[in-house]
Coordinates of C-alpha atoms in Angstrom, one line a residue:
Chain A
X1 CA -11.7 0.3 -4.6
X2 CA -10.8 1.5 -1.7
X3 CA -10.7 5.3 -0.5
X4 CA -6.8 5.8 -0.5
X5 CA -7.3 4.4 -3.9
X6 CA -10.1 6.8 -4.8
X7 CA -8.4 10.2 -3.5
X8 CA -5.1 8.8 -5.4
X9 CA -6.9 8.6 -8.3
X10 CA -8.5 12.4 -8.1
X11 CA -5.3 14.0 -6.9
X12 CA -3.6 12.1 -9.9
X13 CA -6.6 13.5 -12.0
X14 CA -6.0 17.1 -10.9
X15 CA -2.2 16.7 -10.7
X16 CA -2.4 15.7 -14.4
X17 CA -4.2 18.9 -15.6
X18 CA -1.5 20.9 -13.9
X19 CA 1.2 20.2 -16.9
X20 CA -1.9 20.8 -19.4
X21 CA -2.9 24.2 -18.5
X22 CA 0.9 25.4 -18.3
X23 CA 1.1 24.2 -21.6
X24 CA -1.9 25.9 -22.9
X25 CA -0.9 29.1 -21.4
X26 CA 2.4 29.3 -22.3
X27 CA 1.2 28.7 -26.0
X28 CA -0.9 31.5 -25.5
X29 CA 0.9 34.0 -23.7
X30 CA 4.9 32.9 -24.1
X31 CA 4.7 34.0 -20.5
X32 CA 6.6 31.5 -18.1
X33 CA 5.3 33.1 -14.9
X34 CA 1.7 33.3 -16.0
X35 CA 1.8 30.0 -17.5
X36 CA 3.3 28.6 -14.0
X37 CA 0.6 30.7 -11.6
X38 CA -2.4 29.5 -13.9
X39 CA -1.7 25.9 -13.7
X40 CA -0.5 25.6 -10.3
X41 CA -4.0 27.6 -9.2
X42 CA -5.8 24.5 -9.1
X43 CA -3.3 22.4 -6.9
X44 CA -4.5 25.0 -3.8
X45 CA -8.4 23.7 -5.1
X46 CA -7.0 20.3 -3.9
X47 CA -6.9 21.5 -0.3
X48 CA -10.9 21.7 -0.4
X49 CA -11.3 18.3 -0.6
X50 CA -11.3 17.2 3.3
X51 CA -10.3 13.5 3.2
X52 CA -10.8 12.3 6.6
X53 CA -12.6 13.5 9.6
X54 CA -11.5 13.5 13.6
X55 CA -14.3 11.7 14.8
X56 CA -13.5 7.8 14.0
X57 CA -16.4 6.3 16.4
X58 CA -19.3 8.6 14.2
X59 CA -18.8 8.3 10.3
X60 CA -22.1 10.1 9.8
X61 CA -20.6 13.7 10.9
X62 CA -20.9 16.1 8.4
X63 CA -20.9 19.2 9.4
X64 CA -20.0 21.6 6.7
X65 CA -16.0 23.7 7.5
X66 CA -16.1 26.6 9.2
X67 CA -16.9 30.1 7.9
X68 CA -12.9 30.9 9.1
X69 CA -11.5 27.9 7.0
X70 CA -13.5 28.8 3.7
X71 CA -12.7 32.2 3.6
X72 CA -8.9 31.7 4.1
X73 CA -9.3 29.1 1.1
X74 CA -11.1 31.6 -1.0
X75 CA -9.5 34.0 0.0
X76 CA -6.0 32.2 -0.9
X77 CA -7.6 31.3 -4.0
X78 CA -8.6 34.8 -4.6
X79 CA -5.5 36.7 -3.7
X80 CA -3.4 34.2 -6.1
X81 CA -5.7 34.9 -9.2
X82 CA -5.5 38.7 -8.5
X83 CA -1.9 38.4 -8.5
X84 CA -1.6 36.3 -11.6
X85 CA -4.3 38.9 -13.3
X86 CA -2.0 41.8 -12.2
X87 CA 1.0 40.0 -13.6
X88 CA -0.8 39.2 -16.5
X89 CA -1.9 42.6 -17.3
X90 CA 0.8 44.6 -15.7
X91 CA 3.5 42.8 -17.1
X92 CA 5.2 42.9 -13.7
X93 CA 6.2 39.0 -12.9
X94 CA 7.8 40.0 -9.2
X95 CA 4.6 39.9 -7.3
X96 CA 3.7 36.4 -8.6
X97 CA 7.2 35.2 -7.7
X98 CA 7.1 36.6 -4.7
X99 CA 3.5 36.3 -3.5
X100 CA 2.5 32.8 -4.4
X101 CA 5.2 31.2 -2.0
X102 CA 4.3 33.9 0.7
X103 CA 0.8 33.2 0.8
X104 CA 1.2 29.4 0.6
X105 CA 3.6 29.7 3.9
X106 CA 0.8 31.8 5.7
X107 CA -2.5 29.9 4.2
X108 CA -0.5 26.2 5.5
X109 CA 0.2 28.3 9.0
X110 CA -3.2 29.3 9.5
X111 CA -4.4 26.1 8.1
X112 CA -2.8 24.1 10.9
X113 CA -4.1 26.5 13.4
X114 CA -6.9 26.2 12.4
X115 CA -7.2 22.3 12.7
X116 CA -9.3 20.1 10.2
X117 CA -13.0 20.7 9.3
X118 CA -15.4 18.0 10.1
X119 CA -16.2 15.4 7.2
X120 CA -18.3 12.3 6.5
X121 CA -14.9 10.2 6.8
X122 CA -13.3 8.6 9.5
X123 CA -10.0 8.6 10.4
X124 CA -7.6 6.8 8.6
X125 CA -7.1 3.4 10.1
X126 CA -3.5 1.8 11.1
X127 CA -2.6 0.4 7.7
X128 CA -3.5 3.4 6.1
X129 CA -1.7 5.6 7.7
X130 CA 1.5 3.2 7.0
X131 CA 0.9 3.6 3.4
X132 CA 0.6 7.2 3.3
X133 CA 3.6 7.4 5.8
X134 CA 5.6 5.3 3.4
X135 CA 4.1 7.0 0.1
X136 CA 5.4 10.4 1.5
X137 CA 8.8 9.3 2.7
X138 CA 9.1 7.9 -1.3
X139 CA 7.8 10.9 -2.6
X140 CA 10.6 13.3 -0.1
X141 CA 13.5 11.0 -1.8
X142 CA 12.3 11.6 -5.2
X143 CA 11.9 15.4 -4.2
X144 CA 15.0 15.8 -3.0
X145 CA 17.0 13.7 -5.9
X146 CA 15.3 16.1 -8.3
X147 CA 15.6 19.0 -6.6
X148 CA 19.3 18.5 -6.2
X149 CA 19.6 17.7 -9.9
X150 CA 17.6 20.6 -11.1
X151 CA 19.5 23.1 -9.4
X152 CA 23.2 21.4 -10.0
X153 CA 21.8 21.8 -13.4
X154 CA 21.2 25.2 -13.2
X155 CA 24.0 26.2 -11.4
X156 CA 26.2 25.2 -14.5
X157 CA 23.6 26.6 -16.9
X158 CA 23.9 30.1 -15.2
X159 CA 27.7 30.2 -13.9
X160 CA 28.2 33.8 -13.4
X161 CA 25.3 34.9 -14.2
X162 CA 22.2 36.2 -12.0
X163 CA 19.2 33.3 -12.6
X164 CA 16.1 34.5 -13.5
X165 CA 13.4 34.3 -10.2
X166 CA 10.9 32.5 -12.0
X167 CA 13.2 30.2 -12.3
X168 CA 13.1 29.3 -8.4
X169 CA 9.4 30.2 -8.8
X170 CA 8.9 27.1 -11.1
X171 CA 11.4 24.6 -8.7
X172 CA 9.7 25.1 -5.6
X173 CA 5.8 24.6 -8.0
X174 CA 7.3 21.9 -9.7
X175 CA 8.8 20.4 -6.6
X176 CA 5.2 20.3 -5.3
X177 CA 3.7 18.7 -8.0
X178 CA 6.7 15.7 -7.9
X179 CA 5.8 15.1 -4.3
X180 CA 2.0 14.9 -5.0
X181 CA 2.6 12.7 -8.2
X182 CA 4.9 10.3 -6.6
X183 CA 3.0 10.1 -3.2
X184 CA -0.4 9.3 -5.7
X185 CA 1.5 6.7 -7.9
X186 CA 3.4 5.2 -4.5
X187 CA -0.1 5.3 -2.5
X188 CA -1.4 3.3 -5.8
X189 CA 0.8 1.0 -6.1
X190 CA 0.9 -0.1 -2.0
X191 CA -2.7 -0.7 -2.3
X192 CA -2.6 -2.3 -5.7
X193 CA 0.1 -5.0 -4.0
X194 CA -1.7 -5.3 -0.3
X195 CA -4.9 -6.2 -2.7
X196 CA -3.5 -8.8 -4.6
Chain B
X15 CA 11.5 -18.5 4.9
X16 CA 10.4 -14.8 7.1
X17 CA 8.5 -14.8 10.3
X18 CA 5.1 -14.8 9.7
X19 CA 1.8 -14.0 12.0
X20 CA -0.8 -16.1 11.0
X21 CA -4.2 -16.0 11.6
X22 CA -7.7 -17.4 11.8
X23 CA -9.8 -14.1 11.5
X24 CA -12.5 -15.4 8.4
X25 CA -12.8 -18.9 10.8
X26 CA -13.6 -16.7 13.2
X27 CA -15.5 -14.2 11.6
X28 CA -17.6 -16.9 10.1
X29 CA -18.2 -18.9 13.8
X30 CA -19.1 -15.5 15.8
X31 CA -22.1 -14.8 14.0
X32 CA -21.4 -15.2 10.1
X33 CA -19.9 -11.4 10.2
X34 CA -19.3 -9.1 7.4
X35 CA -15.9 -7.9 6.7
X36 CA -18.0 -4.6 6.9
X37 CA -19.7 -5.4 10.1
X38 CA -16.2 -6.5 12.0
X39 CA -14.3 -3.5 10.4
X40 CA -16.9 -0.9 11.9
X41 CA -16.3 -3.2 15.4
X42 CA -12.9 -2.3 15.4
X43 CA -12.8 0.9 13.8
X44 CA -10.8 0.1 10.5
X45 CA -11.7 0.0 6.8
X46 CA -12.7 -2.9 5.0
X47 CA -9.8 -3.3 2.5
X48 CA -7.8 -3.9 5.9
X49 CA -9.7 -6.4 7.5
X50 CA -9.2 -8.3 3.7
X51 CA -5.3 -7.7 3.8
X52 CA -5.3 -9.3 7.7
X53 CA -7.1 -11.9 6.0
X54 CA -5.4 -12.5 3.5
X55 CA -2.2 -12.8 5.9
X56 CA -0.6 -9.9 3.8
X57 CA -1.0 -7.3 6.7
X58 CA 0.5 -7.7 10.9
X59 CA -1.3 -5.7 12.7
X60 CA -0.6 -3.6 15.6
X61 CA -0.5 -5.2 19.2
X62 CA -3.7 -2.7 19.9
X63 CA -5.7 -3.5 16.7
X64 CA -5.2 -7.0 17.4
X65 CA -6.1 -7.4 20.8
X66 CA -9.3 -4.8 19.1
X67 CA -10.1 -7.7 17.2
X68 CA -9.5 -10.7 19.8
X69 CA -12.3 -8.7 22.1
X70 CA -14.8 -7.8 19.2
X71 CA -14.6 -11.6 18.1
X72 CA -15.1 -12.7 21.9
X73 CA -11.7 -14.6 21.8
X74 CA -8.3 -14.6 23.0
X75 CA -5.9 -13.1 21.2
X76 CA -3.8 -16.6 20.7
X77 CA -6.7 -18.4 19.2
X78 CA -6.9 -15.4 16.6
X79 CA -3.2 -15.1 15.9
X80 CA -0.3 -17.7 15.7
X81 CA 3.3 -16.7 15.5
X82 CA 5.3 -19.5 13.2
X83 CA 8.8 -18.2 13.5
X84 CA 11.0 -18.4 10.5
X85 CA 13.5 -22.0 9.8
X86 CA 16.5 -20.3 11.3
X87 CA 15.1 -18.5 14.3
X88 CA 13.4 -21.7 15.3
X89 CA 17.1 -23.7 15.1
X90 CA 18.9 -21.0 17.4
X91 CA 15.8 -20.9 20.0
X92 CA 16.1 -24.5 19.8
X93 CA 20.2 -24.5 20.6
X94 CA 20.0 -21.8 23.3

């Protein structure tokens, strides 16, 4: 199995607990916010995971991330479970619309900035990055064909009305989820035929 | 018929030294599973990874790849 395969297969894994825990938490709480915040929290958990390294001629690197990049991620983490506890308790569903999107835009910017942590991996190698090029361009197109459906459809649902903003909340979460799901099943499936 | 790039990589990998797929991959600085797809003719590579693998093999790059040029390319080569 290879390691595209491998880090298809946990993404898919975490991906597929997403849909899970906003069931569960909707059931419990009839709360569509909450049940949204809770089980997108663990997609940001996915951005631990450092796939590749930048130092192709020494696999054995593996110095541990920097003390900057951990506590942005825990403190991303952090910030996005206070909110959802706030929410939760307050009743107040504006800061989780608003702050989850925020501090995904600033945690990405910084993230870049910051430049990739040191791992055991190498780089990926030619043919891997055409497979994860073409497993992202796929997973853009069925983005984009869903995200124009979904808001046609909502368009029409609420015609002259105001829509609710968890409602653009749960487009732009489920949006992200689409494009990791597709870019795992496309990613799968490219290996699955190049290994045949 | 497409265009096809063939090539005689195992051959090769087999004469210089009876090499791993492993062993030539960490020579040239890819994975494994791509050394098997070159192999298995289901992968070109790029102009750089092949010349890569022409000098970690010790040969030239026309004795490690072949270009067979599809029915119809060949017939309008021919005519010009």
């Amino acid at each position: 199995m290879s390691r595209l395969q491998r880090q298809s297969l946990f993404g898919g894994a975490v991906l597929l607990l997403v849909p899970v825990a906003v069931g569960i938490t909707f059931a419990l709480k009839h709360n569509l916010e909450a049940a949204l915040g809770v089980g997108f929290t663990p997609l940001a958990l996915l951005s631990f995971v450092q796939m590749t390294g930048s130092k192709p001629e020494d696999p054995r690197v593996t110095e541990p991330p920097g003390t900057w990049v951990w506590s942005l991620r825990m403190g991303y983490v952090g910030i996005v479970i206070m909110w959802l506890y706030l929410e939760w308790h307050l009743r107040n569903g504006f800061p989780t619309v608003v702050a989850l999107p925020c501090l995904a835009a600033l945690y990405w910017l910084h993230r870049r900035t910051l430049g990739p942590a040191p791992s055991a991996m190498p780089q990926y190698d030619e043919r891997e990055k055409t497979i994860l090029t073409r497993a992202f361009r796929c997973s853009a197109q069925v983005f984009w064909v869903l995200f124009v459906l979904s808001g046609t459809f909502l368009a029409m649902k609420f015609r002259g009305q105001s829509v609710p903003a968890s409602l653009f909340l749960g487009q732009i979460l489920v949006g992200g989820w689409v494009i990791g799901a597709a870019m795992c099943l496309a990613i799968l499936w490219q290996e699955r035929r190049w290994q045949s | 018929m497409a265009e096809l790039i063939a090539n005689r990589l195992r051959h090769w990998r087999f004469t210089r030294g009876e090499l791993t797929q492993e062993e030539l991959a960490q020579r040239v600085g890819v994975t494994r599973q791509t050394i098997i797809a070159l192999e298995k003719g289901q992968y070109a590579p790029s102009l750089l990874l092949a010349f890569r693998l022409a000098a970690a093999l010790e040969i030239s790059l026309e004795e490690l790849f072949q270009y067979e040029a599809a029915p119809a390319a060949r017939r309008s080569r021919a005519k010009a």
